[in-house]
Short mmCIF file of C-alpha atoms and ligand atoms in Angstrom, two decimals:
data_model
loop_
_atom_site.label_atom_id
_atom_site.label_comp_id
_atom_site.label_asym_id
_atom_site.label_seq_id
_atom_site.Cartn_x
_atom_site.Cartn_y
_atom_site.Cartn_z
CA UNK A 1 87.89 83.88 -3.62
CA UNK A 2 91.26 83.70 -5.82
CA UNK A 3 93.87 86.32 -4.98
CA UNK A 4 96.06 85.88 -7.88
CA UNK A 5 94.16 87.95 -10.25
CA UNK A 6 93.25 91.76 -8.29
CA UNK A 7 91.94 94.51 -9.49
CA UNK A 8 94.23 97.25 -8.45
CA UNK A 9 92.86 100.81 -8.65
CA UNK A 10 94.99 104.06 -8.26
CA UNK A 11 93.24 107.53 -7.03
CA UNK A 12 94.56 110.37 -8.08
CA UNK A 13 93.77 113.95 -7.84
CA UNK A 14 92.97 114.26 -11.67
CA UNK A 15 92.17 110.91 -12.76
CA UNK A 16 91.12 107.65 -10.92
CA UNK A 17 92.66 104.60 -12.80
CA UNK A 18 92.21 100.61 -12.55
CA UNK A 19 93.03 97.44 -14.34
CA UNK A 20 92.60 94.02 -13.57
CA UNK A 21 96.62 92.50 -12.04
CA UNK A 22 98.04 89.33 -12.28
CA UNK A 23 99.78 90.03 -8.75
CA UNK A 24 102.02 86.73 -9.81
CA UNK A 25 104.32 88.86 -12.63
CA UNK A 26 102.46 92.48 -12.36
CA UNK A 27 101.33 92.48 -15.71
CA UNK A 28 97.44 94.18 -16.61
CA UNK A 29 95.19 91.75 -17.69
CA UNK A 30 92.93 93.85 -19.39
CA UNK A 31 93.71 97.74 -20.94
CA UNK A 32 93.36 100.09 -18.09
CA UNK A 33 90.08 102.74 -17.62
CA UNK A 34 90.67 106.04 -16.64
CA UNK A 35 87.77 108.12 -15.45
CA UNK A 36 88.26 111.83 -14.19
CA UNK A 37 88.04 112.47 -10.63
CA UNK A 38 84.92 113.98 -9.51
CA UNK A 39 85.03 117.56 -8.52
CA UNK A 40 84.49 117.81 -5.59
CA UNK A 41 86.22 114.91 -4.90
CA UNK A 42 83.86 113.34 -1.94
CA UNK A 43 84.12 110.21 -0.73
CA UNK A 44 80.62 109.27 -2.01
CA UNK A 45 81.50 110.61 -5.55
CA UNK A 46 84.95 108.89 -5.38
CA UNK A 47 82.76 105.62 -4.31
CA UNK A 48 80.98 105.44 -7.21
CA UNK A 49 83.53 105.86 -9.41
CA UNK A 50 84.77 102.93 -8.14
CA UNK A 51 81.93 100.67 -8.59
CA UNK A 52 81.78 102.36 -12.38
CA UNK A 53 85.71 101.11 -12.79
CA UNK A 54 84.66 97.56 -10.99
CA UNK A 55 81.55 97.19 -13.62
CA UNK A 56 83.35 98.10 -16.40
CA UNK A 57 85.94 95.10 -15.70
CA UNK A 58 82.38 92.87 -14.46
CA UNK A 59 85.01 92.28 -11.89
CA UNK A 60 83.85 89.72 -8.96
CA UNK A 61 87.22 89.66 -6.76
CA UNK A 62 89.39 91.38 -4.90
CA UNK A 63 89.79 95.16 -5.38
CA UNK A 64 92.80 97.15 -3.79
CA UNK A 65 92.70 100.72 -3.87
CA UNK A 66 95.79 103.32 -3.28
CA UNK A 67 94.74 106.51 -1.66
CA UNK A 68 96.84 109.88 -1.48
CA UNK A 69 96.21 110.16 2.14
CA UNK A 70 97.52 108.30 5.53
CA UNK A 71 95.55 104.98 5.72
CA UNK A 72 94.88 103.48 8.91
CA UNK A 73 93.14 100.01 8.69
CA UNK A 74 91.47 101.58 5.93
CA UNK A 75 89.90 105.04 7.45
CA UNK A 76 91.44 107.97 6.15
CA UNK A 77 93.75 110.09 8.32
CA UNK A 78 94.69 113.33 6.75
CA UNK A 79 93.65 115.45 3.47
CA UNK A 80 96.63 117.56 2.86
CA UNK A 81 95.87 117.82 -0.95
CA UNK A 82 92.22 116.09 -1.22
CA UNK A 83 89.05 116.93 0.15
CA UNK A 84 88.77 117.75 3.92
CA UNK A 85 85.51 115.40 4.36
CA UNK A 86 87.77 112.74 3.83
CA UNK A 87 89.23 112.61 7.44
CA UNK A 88 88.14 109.98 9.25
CA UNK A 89 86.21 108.70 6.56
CA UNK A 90 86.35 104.70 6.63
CA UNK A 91 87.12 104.47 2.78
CA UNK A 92 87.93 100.22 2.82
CA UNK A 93 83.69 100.06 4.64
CA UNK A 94 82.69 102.91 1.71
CA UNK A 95 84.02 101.25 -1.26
CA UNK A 96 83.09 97.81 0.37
CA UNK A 97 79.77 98.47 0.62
CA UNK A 98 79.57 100.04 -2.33
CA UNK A 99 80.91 97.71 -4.64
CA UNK A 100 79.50 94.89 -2.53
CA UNK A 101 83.18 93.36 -3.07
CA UNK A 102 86.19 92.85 -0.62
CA UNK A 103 88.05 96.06 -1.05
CA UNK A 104 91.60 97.19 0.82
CA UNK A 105 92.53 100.32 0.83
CA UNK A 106 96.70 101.93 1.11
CA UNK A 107 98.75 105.22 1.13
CA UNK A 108 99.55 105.53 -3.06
CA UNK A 109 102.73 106.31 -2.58
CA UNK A 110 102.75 102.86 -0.58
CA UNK A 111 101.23 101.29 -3.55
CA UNK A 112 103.72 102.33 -5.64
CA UNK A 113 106.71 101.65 -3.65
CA UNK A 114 105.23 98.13 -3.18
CA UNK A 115 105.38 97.87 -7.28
CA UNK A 116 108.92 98.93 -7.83
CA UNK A 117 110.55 96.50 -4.74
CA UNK A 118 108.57 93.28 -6.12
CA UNK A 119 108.93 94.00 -10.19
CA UNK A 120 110.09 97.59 -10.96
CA UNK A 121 113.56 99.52 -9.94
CA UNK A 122 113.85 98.09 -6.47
CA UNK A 123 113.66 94.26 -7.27
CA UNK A 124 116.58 92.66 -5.94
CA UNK A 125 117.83 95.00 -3.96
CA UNK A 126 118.99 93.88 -0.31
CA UNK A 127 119.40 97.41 1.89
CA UNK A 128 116.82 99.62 2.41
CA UNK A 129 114.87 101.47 -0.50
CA UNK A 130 113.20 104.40 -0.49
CA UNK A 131 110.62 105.63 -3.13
CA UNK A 132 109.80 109.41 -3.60
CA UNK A 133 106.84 110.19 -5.76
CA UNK A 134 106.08 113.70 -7.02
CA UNK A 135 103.39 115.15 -8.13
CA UNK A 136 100.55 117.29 -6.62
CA UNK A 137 101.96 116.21 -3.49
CA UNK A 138 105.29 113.92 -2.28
CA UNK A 139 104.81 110.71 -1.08
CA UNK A 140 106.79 108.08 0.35
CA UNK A 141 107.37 104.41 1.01
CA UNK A 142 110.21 102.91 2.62
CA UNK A 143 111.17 99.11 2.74
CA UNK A 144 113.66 96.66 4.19
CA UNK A 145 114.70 93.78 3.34
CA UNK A 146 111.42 94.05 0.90
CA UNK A 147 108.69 94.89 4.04
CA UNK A 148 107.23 98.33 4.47
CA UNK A 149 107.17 100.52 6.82
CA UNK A 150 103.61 101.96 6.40
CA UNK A 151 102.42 105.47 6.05
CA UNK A 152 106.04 107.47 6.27
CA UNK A 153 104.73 111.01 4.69
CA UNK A 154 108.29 111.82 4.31
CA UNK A 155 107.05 114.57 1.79
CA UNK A 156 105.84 116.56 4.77
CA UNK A 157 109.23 117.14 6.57
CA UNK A 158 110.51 120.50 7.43
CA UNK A 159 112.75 121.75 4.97
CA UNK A 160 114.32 125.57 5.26
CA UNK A 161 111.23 125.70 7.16
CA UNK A 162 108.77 124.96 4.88
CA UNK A 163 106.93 121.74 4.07
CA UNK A 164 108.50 119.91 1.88
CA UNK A 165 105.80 119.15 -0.60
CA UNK A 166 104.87 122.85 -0.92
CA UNK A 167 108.96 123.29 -1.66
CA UNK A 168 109.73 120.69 -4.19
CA UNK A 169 106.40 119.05 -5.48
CA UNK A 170 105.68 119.45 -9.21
CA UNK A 171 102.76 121.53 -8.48
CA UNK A 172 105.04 123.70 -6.88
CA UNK A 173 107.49 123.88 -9.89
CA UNK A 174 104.71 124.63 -12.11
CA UNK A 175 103.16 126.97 -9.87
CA UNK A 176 106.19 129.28 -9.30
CA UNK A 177 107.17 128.73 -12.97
CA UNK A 178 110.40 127.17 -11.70
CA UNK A 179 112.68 125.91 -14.47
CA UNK A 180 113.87 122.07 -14.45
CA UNK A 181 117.61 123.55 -13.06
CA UNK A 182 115.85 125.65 -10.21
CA UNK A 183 113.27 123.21 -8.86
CA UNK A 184 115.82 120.27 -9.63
CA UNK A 185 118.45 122.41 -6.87
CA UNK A 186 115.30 122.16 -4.85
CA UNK A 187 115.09 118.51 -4.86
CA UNK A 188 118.43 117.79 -4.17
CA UNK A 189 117.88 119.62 -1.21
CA UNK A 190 115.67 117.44 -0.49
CA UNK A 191 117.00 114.15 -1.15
CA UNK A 192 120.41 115.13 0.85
CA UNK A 193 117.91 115.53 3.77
CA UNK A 194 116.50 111.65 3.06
CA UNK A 195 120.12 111.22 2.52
CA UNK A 196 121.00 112.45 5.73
CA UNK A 197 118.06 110.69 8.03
CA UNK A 198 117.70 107.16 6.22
CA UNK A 199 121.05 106.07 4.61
CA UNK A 200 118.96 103.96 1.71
CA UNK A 201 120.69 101.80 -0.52
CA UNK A 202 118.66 103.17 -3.31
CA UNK A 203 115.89 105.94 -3.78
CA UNK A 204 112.96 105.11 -6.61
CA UNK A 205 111.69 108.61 -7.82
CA UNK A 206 107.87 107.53 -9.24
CA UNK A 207 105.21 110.39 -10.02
CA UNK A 208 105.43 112.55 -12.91
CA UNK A 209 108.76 113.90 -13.05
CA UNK A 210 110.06 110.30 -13.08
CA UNK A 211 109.87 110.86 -16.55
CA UNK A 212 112.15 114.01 -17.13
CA UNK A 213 115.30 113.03 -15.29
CA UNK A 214 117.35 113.55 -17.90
CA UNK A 215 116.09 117.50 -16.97
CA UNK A 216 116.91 117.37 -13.03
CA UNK A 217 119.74 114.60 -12.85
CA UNK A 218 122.67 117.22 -13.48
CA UNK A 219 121.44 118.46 -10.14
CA UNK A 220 121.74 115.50 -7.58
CA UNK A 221 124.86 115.63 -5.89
CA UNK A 222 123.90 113.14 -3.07
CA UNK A 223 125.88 110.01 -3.18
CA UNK A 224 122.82 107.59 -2.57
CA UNK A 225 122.03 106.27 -6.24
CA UNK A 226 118.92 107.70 -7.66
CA UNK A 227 116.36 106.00 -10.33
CA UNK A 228 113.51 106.60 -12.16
CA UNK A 229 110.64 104.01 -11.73
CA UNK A 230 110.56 102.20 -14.44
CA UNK A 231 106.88 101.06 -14.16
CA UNK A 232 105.76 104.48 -14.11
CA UNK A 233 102.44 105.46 -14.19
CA UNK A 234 101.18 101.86 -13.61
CA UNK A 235 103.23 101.28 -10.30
CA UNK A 236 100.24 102.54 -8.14
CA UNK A 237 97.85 100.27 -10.09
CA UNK A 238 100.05 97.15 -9.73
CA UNK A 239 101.19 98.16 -5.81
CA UNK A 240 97.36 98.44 -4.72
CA UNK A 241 96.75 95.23 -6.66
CA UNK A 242 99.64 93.17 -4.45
CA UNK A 243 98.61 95.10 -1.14
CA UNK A 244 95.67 92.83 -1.27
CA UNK A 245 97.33 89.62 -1.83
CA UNK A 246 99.66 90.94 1.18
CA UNK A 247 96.94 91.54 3.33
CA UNK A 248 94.27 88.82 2.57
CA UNK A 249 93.64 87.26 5.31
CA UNK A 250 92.87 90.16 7.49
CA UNK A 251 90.97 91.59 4.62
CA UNK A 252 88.63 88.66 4.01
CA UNK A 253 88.33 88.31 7.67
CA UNK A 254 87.10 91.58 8.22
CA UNK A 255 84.84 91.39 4.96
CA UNK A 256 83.22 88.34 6.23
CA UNK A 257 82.07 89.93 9.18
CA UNK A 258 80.22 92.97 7.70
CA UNK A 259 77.83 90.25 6.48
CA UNK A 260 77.20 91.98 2.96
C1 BGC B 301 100.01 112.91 1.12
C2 BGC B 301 100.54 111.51 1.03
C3 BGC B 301 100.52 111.03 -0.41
C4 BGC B 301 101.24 112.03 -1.31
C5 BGC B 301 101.20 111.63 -2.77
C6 BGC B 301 100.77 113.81 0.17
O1 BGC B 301 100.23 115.09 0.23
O2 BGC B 301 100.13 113.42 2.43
O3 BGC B 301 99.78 110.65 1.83
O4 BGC B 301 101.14 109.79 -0.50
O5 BGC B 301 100.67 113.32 -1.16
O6 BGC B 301 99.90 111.57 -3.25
#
């Protein structure tokens, strides 16, 4: 099996999206398809949506998936804004089996963060990076030196003694009607906090609001630089795609021995 081509697949609470990766320069090779997420989103459901995205490709390789959840060699830890049947749900044996393919599955925030320190705002840099994505929820993925440190969920820390995701997320600021300046004074908060506890070089902000900055930016007073992620929406698509090729060998390891 060939690992430079992967299809990389991002799940989302409202849509799940794939295209086929060359993992060499991140580029799609092929438009992407979006289908919506089933409601409710079980993992059988989410399964078959998966093998619909795989067929409509007629893609025989390598898929990697990026999952809003922890991921622990592939079985799903926690469900703070997804199904509860999820938990403890091996999703990399589900989608496997389903698709009768090699499938690996990582945190989406992961994903993404993988995307922006091999091609998108992170390339090149030598410190440590951190990328914040908001959205439904916040995610995180921190790197150094270019490695990650898996599974962070810095979007759950305490903040004025509330989670953090249910202070700043953009659900949040849509939910409470919050106006860019309000929810963007929010966000600082929380990015002095990162700030405070990780000393990055740089901080990647991916997710929705990545793309109205030019609303919130006034805001940030931290000294840490802070960018938008330029690959946008397709950074969890490209990220799941090169969490494959970074993890092949276990992958086709443990896909050999399920005998399929
Ligand atoms: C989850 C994270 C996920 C983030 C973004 C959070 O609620 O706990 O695992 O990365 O949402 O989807």
């Amino acid at each position: 099996m060939k690992f430079k081509k992967i299809l990389g697949i991002d799940i989302g609470g409202s849509g799940i999206k794939g295209a086929p990766v060359n993992t060499k320069n991140g580029k799609f090779l092929a438009k992407r398809h979006r289908i919506e997420t089933p409601v409710p989103a079980t993992p059988r459901a989410v399964a078959e949506v998966i093998k619909i995205i795989a067929k409509h490709f007629k893609w025989k390789g390598p898929i990697g998936c990026g999952f809003p959840a922890v991921v622990m060699n592939g079985v799903i830890k926690t469900a703070s804004n997804i199904d509860k049947s999820w938990i403890e749900t091996d999703a990399r044996e589900l989608f496997t089996r389903t698709t009768g393919l090699p499938v690996w599955v990582i945190n989406d925030a992961d994903a993404a963060g993988m995307a922006a320190v091999r091609f998108g705002a992170g390339k090149d840099v030598k410190g440590s990076v951190l990328m914040i994505t908001v959205g439904t929820g916040i995610g995180s993925a921190f790197f150094t030196r270019g490695r990650l440190l898996p599974n962070t969920e810095l979007g759950h820390l305490i903040l004025n003694g509330q989670n953090a995701e249910k202070y700043t997320s953009d659900a949040t600021r849509k939910n409470e009607k919050l106006t860019w300046e309000e929810w963007g004074k929010r966000f600082n908060e929380y990015l002095m906090e990162m700030e405070r506890l990780f000393w990055p070089e740089l901080i990647v902000i991916g997710g929705g609001v990545s793309k109205k900055m030019d609303k919130f930016a006034d805001q940030l007073t931290l000294k840490t630089k802070v960018i938008p992620a330029s690959l946008l929406n397709d950074a969890g698509i490209i990220g799941s795609a090169l969490s494959v090729r970074a993890n092949r060998d276990v992958l086709m390891d443990w896909y050999q021995s399920l005998k399929i």
